[in-house]
XYZ file of C-alpha atoms in Angstrom:
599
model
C -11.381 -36.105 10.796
C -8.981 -35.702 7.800
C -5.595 -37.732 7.867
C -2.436 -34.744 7.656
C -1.146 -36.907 4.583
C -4.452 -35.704 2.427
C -3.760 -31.542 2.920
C -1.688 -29.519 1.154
C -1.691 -25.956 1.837
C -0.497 -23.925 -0.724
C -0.109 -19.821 -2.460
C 0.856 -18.452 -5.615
C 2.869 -15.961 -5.863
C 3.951 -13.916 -9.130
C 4.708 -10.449 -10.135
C 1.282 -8.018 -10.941
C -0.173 -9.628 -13.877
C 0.955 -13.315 -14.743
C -1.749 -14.631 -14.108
C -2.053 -16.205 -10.679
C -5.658 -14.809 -9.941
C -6.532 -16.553 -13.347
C -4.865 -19.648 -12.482
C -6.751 -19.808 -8.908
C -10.206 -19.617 -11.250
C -9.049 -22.358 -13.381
C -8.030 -24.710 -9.718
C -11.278 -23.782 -8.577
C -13.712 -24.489 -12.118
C -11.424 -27.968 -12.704
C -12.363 -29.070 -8.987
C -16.006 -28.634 -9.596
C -15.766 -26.424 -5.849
C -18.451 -23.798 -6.930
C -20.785 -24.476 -9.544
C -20.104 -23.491 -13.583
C -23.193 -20.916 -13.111
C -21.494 -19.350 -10.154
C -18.016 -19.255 -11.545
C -16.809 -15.426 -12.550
C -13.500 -14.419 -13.760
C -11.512 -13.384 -10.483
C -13.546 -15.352 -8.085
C -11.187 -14.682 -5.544
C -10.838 -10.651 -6.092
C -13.819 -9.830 -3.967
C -13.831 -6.369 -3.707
C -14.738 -3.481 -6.660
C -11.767 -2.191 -6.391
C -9.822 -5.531 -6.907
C -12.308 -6.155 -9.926
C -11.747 -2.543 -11.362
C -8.112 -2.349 -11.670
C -7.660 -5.500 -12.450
C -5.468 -6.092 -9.202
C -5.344 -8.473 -6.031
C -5.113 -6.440 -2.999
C -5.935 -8.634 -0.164
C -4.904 -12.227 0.094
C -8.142 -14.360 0.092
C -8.414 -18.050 0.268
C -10.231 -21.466 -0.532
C -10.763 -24.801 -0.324
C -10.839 -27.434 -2.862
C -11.538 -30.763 -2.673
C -9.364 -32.740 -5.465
C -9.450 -36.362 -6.227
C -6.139 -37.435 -7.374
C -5.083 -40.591 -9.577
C -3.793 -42.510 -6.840
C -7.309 -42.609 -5.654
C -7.501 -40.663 -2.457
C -9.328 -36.946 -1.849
C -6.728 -34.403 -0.917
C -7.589 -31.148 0.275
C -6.155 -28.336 -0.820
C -5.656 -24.686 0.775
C -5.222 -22.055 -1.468
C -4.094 -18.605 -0.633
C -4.064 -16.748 -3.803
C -1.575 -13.395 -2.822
C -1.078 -10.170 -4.323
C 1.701 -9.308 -6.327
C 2.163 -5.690 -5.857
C 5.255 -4.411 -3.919
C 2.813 -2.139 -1.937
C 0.942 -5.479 -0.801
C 3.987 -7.350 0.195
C 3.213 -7.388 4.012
C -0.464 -9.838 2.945
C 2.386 -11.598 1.372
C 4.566 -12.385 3.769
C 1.571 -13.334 6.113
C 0.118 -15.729 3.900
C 3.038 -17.708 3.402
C 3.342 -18.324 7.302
C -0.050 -20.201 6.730
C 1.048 -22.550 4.348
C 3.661 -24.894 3.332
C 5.255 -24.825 -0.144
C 3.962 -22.352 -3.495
C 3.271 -21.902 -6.817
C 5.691 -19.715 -8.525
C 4.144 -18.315 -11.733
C 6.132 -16.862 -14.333
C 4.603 -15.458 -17.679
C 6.573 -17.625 -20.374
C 6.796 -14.243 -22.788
C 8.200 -11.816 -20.172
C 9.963 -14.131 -17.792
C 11.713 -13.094 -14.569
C 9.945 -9.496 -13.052
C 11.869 -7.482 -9.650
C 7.938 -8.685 -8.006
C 8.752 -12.647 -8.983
C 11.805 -11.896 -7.076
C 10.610 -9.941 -3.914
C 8.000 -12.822 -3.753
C 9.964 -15.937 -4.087
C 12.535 -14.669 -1.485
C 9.663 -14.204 0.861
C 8.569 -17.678 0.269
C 11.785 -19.167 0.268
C 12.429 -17.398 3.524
C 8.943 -18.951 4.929
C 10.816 -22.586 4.356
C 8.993 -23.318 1.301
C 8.707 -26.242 -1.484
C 8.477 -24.258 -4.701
C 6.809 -25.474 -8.063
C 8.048 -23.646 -10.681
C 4.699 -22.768 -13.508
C 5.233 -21.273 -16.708
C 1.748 -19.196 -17.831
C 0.663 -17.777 -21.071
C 2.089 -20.539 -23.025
C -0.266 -20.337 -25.804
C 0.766 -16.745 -26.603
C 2.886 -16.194 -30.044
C 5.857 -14.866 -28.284
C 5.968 -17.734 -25.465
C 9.568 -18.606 -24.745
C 9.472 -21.536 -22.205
C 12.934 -22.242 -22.662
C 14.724 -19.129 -22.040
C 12.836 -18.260 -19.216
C 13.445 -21.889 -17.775
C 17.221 -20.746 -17.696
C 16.380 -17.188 -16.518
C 14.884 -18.812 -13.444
C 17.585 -21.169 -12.762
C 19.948 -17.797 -13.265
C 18.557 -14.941 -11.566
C 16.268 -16.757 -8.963
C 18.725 -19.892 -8.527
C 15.853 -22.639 -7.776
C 15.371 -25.942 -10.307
C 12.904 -25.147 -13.479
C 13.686 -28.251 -15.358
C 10.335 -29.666 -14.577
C 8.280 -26.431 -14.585
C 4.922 -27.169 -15.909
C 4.002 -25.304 -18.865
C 0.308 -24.273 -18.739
C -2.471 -21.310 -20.080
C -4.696 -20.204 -17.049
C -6.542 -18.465 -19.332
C -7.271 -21.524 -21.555
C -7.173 -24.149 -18.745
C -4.105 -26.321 -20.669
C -1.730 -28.098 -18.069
C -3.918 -27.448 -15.028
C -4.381 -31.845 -14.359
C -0.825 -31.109 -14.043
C -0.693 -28.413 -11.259
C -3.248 -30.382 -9.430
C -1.163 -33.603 -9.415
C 2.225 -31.357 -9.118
C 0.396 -29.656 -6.077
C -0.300 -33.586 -4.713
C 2.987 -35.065 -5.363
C 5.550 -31.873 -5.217
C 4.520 -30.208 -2.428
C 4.447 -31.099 1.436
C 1.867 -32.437 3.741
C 1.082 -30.276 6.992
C 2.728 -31.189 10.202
C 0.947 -31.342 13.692
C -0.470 -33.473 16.708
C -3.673 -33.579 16.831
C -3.891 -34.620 20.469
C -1.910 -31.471 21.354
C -3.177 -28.233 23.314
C -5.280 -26.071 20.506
C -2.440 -23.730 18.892
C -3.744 -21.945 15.784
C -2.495 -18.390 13.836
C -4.636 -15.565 13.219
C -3.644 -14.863 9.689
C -6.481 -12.265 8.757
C -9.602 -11.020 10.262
C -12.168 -8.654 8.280
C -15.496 -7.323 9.066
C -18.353 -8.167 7.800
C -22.425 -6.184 8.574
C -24.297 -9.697 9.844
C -21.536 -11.637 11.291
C -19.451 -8.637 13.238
C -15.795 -9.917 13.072
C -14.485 -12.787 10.933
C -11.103 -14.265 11.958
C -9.356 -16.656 9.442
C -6.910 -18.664 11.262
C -4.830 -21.837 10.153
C -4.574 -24.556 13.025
C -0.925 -25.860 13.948
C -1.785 -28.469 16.384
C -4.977 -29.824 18.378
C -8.754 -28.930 17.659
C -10.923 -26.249 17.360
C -14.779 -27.096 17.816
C -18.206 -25.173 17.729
C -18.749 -23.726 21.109
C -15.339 -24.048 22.771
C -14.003 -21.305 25.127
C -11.223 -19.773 23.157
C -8.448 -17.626 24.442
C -6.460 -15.201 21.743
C -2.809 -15.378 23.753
C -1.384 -11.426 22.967
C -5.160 -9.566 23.858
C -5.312 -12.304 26.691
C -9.654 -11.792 26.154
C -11.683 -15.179 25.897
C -14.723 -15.751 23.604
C -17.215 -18.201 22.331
C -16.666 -20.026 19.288
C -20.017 -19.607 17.464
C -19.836 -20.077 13.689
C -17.106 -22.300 12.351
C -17.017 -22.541 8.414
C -14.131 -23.220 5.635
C -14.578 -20.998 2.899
C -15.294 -22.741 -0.978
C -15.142 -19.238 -1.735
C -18.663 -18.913 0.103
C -18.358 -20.097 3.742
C -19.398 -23.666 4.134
C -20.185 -24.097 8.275
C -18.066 -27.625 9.869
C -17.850 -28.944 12.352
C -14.335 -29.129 13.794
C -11.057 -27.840 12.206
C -7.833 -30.110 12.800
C -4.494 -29.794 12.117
C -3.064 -28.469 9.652
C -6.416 -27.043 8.060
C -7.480 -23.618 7.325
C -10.878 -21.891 8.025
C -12.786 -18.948 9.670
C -14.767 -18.579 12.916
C -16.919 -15.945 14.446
C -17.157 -15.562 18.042
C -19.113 -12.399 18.501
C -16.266 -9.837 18.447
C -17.117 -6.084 19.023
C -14.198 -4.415 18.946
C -11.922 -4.912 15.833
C -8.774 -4.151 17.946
C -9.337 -7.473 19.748
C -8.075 -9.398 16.663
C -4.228 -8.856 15.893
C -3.108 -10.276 13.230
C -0.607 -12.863 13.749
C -1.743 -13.450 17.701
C -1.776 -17.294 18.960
C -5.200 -18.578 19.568
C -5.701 -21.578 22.385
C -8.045 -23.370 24.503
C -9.292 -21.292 27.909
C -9.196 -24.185 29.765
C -6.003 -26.559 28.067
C -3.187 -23.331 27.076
C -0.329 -24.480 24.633
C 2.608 -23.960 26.481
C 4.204 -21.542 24.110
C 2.595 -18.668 22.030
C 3.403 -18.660 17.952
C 6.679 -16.320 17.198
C 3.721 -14.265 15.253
C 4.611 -11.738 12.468
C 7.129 -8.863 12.516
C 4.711 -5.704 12.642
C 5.417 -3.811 9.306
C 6.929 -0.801 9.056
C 5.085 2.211 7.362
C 7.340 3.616 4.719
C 4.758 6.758 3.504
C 2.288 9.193 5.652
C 0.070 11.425 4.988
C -2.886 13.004 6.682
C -6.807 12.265 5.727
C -9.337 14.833 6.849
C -12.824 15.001 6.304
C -13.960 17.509 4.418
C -17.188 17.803 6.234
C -15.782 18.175 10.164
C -18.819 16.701 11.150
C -18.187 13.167 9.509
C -15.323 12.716 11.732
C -16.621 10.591 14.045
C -17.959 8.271 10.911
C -14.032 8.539 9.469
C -13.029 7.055 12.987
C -15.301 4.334 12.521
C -14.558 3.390 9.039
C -10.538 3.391 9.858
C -10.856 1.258 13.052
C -12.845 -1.282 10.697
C -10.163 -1.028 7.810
C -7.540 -1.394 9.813
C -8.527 -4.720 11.270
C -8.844 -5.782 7.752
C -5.252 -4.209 6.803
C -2.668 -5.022 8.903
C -0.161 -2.785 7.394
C -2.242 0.287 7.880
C -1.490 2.408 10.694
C -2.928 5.713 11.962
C -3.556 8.386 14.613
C -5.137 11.064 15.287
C -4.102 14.903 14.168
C -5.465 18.416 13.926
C -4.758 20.953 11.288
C -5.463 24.893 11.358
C -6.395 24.419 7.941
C -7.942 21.164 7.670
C -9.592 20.645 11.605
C -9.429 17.056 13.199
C -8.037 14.494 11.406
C -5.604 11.567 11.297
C -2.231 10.689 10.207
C -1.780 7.559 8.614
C 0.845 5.079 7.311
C 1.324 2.793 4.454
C 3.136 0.728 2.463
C 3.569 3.054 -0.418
C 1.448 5.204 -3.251
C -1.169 2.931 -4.514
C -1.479 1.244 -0.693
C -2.431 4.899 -0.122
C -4.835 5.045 -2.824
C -6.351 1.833 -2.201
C -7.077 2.702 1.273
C -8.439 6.225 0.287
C -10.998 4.579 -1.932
C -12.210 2.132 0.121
C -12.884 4.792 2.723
C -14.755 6.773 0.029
C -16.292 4.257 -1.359
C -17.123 1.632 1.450
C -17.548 4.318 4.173
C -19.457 7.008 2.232
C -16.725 9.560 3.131
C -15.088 12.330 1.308
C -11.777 12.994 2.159
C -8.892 15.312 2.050
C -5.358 13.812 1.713
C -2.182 15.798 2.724
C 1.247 15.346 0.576
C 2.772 12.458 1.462
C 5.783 12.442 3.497
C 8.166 9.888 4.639
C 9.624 9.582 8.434
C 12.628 11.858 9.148
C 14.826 11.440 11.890
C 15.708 14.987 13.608
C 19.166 14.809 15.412
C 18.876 17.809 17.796
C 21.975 19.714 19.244
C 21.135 18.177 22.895
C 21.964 14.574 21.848
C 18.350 13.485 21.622
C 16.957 12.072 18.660
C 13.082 12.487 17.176
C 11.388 11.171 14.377
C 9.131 13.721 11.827
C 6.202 12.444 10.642
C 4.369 16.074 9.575
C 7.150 18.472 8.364
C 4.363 21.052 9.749
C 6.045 20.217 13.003
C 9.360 20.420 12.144
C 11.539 22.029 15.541
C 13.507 25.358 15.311
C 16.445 25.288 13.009
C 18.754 26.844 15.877
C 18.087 23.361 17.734
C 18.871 21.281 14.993
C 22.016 19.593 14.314
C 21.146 17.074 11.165
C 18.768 15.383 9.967
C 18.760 11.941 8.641
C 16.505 10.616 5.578
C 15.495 7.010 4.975
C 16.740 5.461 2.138
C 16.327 2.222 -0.126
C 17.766 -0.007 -2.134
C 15.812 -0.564 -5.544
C 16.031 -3.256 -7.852
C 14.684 -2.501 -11.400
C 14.266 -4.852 -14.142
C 14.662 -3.443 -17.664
C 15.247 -3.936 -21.523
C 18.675 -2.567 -22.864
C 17.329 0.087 -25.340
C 16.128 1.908 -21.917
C 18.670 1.624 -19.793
C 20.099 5.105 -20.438
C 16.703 6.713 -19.644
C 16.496 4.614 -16.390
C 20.006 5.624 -15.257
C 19.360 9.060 -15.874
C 16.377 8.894 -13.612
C 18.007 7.372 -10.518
C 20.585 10.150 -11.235
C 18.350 13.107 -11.112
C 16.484 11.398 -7.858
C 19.677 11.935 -5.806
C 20.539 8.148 -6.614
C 23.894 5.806 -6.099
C 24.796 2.768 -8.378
C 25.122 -0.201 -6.779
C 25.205 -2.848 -9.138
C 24.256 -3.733 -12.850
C 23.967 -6.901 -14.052
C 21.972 -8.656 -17.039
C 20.000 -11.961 -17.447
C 19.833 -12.214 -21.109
C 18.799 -9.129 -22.525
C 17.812 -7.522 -19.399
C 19.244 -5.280 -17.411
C 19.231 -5.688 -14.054
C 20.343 -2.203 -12.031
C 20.436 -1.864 -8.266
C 20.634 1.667 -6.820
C 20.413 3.529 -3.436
C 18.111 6.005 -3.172
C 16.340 8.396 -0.818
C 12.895 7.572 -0.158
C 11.058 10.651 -0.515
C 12.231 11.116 -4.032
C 10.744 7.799 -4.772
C 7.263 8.167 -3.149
C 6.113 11.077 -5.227
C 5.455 9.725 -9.031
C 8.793 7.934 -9.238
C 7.324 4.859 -10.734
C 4.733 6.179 -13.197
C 7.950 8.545 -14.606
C 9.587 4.856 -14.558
C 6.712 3.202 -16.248
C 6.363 6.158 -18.932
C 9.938 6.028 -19.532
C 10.223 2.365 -20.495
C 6.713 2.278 -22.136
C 5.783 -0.416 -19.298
C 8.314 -2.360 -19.696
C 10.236 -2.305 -16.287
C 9.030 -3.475 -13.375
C 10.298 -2.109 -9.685
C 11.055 -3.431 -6.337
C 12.634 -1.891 -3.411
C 13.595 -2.415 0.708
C 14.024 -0.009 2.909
C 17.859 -0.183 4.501
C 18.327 2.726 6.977
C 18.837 6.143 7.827
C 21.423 8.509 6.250
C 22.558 12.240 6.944
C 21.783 14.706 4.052
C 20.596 18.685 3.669
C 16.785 18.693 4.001
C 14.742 21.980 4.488
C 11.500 22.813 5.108
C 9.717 24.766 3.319
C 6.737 26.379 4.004
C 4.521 28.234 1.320
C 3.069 31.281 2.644
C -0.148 32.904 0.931
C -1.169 36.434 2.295
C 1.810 36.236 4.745
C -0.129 33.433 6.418
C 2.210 30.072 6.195
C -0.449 27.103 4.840
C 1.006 24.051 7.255
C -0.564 21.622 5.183
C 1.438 22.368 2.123
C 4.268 22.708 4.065
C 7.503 19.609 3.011
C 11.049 18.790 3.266
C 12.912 19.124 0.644
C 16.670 18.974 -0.450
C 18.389 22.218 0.024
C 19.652 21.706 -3.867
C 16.187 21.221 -5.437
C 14.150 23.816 -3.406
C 14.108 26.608 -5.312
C 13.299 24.846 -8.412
C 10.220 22.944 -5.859
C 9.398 26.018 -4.643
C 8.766 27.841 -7.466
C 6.628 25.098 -9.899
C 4.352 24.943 -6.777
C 4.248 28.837 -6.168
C 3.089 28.802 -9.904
C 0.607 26.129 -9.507
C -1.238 27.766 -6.853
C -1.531 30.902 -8.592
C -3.251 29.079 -11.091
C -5.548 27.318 -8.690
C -6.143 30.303 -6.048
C -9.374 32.255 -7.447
C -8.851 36.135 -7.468
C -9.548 38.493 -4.309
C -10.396 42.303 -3.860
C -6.917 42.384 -3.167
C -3.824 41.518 -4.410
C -2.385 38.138 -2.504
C 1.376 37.493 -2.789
C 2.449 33.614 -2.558
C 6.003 32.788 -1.053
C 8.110 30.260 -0.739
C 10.484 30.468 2.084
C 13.262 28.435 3.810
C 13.614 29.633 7.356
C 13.103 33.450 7.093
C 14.085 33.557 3.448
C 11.730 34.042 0.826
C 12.978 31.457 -2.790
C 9.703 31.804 -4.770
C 7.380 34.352 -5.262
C 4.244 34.783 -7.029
C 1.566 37.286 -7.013
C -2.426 36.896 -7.888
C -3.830 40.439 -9.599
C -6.854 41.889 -7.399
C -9.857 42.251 -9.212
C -10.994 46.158 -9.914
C -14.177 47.687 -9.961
C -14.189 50.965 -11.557
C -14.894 53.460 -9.424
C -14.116 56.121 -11.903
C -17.221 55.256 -13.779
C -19.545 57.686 -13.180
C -16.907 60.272 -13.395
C -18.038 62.245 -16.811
C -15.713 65.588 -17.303
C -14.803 67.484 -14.197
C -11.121 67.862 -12.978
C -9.354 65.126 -12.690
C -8.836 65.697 -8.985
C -11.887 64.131 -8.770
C -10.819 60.949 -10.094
C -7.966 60.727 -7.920
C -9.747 60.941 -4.929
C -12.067 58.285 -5.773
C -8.861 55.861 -6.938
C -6.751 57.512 -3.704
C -10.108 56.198 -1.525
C -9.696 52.595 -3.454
C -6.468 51.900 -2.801
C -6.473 52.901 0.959
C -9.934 50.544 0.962
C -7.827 47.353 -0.800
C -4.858 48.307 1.475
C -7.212 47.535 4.568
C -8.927 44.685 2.991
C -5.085 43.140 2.489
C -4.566 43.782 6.707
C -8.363 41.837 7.307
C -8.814 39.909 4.657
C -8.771 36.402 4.305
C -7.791 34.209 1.529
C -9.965 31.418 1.385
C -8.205 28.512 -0.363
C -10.422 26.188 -2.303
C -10.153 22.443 -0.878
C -9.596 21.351 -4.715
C -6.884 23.619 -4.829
C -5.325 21.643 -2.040
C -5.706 18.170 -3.914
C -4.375 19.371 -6.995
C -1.232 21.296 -5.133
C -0.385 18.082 -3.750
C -0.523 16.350 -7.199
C 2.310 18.070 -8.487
C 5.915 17.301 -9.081
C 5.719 16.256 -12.727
């Protein structure tokens, strides 16, 4: 039985790459909680992907065991969160677990839009923050400025931030005791009815389902009859473990604690994310307010490109999904492409994240559709209806408007490329908001319309500024505009799954860059194959692929050239048929790489 004055549950949060993954290794090696053999850089990044590009993706968690200098153990809880704005949704549900955060802030670049997006998120969860200055050993370390660039831009006190290296291990005795004295203790009654949150659940081969849930008030025991309040189903508790990152089986999990349980779930659906969990027998009178579900800002379809492997694709997205809350999906069927599903996420790289998992975890390989955001069709009736698949787009005559979503971006950036930046949001259909600076920083807020911004908006960003600016955004609401569709047609036959919307302004110049890149990636026929882009019944783009010739003339040697004729006359009525019957087959890399464009 621990006493609620000995646990601390804490996360870090900090824009990509300052260093609060390195800081969780450093809280883990100081504590002695896994051994100096076992100890890897990352421990907490479990998964390749994570390790590969050098990301966190998933919010994991652990618990040490710290002796402090007054002399007692505390435990601590440590949710270490992503910092990408395409991960934002583990954020938000880790800080619902725990009480007050580490705010890390790399001393040479300071204040990031991510540091911001976070902190809000945390500050919105109630939170004690402790302000942590990283990568103080570095040459161009400037503690003090960005001490005063917190106080401006995120308004919270830095005067006693603790200046530390993660990478070195300098100041982290001082987290530890910050993370002791700073933050809160857990509140709860222990001799309450069980309430506890399901904050994640993942699969795993041996175990089936593993459900990591943080306990608000009563006890959870091996072998008690639970009862998960939304799915109203009852199980078993079987395994019951904290995890030090390995799991580490207990006994009993009180208030205020965090661990994981099995209970010999089948079905991943079973396990929502954010659900109440209680005793079958004692309820708690009131479920947990839960999480607001998140909203899917990008879709696009994934189709195998073996049909038969769709039943494993099924599979492998009901088992990612229960891992990734924020992922949603549902089944579709292409003329092109066969059976399917169209999914949601949180943005571009949520979207490539998720596609190589499912190639890589799964065994799969996959087609993926353009991306498209949600539309919402305003029809001449009255009635409104959203467009997920511009393939599906109703008839213009029973159209009235169509609204786009847009967002409001915040981007961080040096002076010298704030021109370049501007210009950007300009040509991306943008409106100024705001520009402020925090030193020698600009900080620029614009509106802008979604789809623009899902494309390759922030690698052109990142390759304008040479890295230097970093990128959040919200989504805010609907607006009216003039969107098209258009649909590429090759052979007269309209391709639905290169089909998008567009604005009415920019379509010609869309339509033709991707006319000319499938000409390019279209190999040649008998017969000549036009490809058209068209709005409605109107043709903007137009390219044509050459047939290739044999030469019938060949063994033509002197004679009249009626004779040749005849033979060419006899071609061209052959090719003219072929055109009626034939059919273009269009490579599925051709696909992929048509979808890539927009540079």
């Amino acid at each position: 039985m621990t006493d609620l004055n000995r646990i601390r549950n804490f996360s870090i949060v900090a824009h990509i790459d300052h260093g609060k993954s390195t800081l969780a290794d450093r809280l883990i090696q100081l504590t002695g909680t896994v051994a100096q053999r076992d100890m890897k850089e990352q421990m907490l990044d479990a998964m390749d992907i994570e390790r590969e590009r050098g990301i966190t993706i998933k919010a994991n968690s652990v618990r040490i065991e710290y002796p402090a200098k007054d002399g007692h153990t505390y435990i601590l809880n440590l949710i270490d969160t992503p910092g990408h704005v395409d991960f934002a949704y583990e954020v938000s549900r880790s800080m619902r677990a725990v009480e007050g955060s580490l705010l890390v802030v790399d001393a040479s670049q300071g204040v990031e839009a991510q540091t911001l997006a976070n902190v809000y998120q945390a500050i919105d969860a109630d939170h004690e923050i402790v302000p942590v200055l990283n990568k103080i050993d570095l040459p161009a370390a400037e503690p003090d400025r960005v001490k005063e660039q917190i106080e401006d831009v995120i308004g919270i006190d830095a005067s006693n931030a603790i200046p530390i290296s993660a990478k070195s291990g300098l100041g982290i005795p001082e987290v530890l005791e910050a993370i002791v004295n700073r933050l809160p203790a857990p509140k709860g009654d222990r001799d309450a009815p069980l309430k506890a949150m399901l904050v994640d659940s993942w699969y795993d081969s041996y175990l089936g389902v593993v459900v990591l849930i943080r306990v608000m008030d009563g006890v959870i025991r091996k072998g008690d009859t639970i009862r998960m309040m939304r799915t109203k189903a009852t199980y078993k508790m079987e395994k019951l473990a904290v995890l030090k990152p390995q799991m580490v089986d207990i006994a009993e999990l009180g208030p205020g604690e965090i661990g994981v349980f099995t209970a010999s779930i089948k079905q991943v659906r079973d396990t929502r994310v954010g659900d109440t969990i209680t005793h079958e027998r004692a309820q708690c009178a009131t479920p947990l307010p839960g999480f607001k579900p998140s909203q899917p800002v990008v879709f696009c379809g994934l189709f195998p490109v073996d049909s038969a492997e769709f039943d494993a694709l099924r599979d492998a997205i009901e088992k990612l999904a229960l891992n990734d809350a924020s992922f949603s999906y549902e089944m579709e069927t292409s003329a092109a492409l066969g059976f399917g599903f169209r999914c949601g996420f949180l943005g571009l790289l949520h979207l490539e994240v998720v596609r190589d998992r499912l190639e890589r975890e799964y065994d799969i390989d996959l087609i993926t559709t353009a991306p498209s955001v949600v539309y919402h069709i305003h029809l001449r009736d009255g009635t409104m209806s959203e467009l997920h698949n511009p393939a599906d787009m109703p008839d213009l005559t029973l159209v009235d408007h169509i609204e786009e979503p847009r967002i409001k971006a915040t981007i961080m950036v040096p002076d010298e490329y704030l021109g370049e930046v501007l210009k950007l949001c300009q040509d991306r259909r943008g409106i100024q908001m705001d520009l402020t600076y925090a030193g020698s920083r600009a900080m620029v807020v614009y509106d802008l319309p979604l789809n623009e911004v899902v494309f390759d908006f922030y690698d052109r960003l990142k390759s304008i500024t040479k890295g230097y600016a970093s990128f959040d955004y919200q989504i805010t609401g609907y607006r009216e505009d003039f969107l098209v569709k258009m649909s590429l047609l090759v052979n007269d036959e309209p391709v639905d799954a290169l089909s998008m919307m567009v604005h009415r302004d920019r379509a010609d110049m869309r339509g033709r860059a991707m006319c000319e890149k499938l000409k390019e990636l279209i190999p040649r026929h008998m017969f000549k194959i036009p490809i058209q882009a068209a709005i409605g019944g109107r043709v903007i783009a137009r390219e044509t692929i050459a047939a290739l010739r044999k030469d019938v003339t060949a063994k033509c040697y002197g004679g009249d050239v009626t004779r040749k004729k005849k033979l060419l006359e006899k071609q061209k009525a052959g090719k003219k048929k072929m055109r009626q019957f034939g059919k273009v087959e269009i490579p599925q890399q051709a696909f992929i790489n048509a979808l890539k464009m927009d540079s």
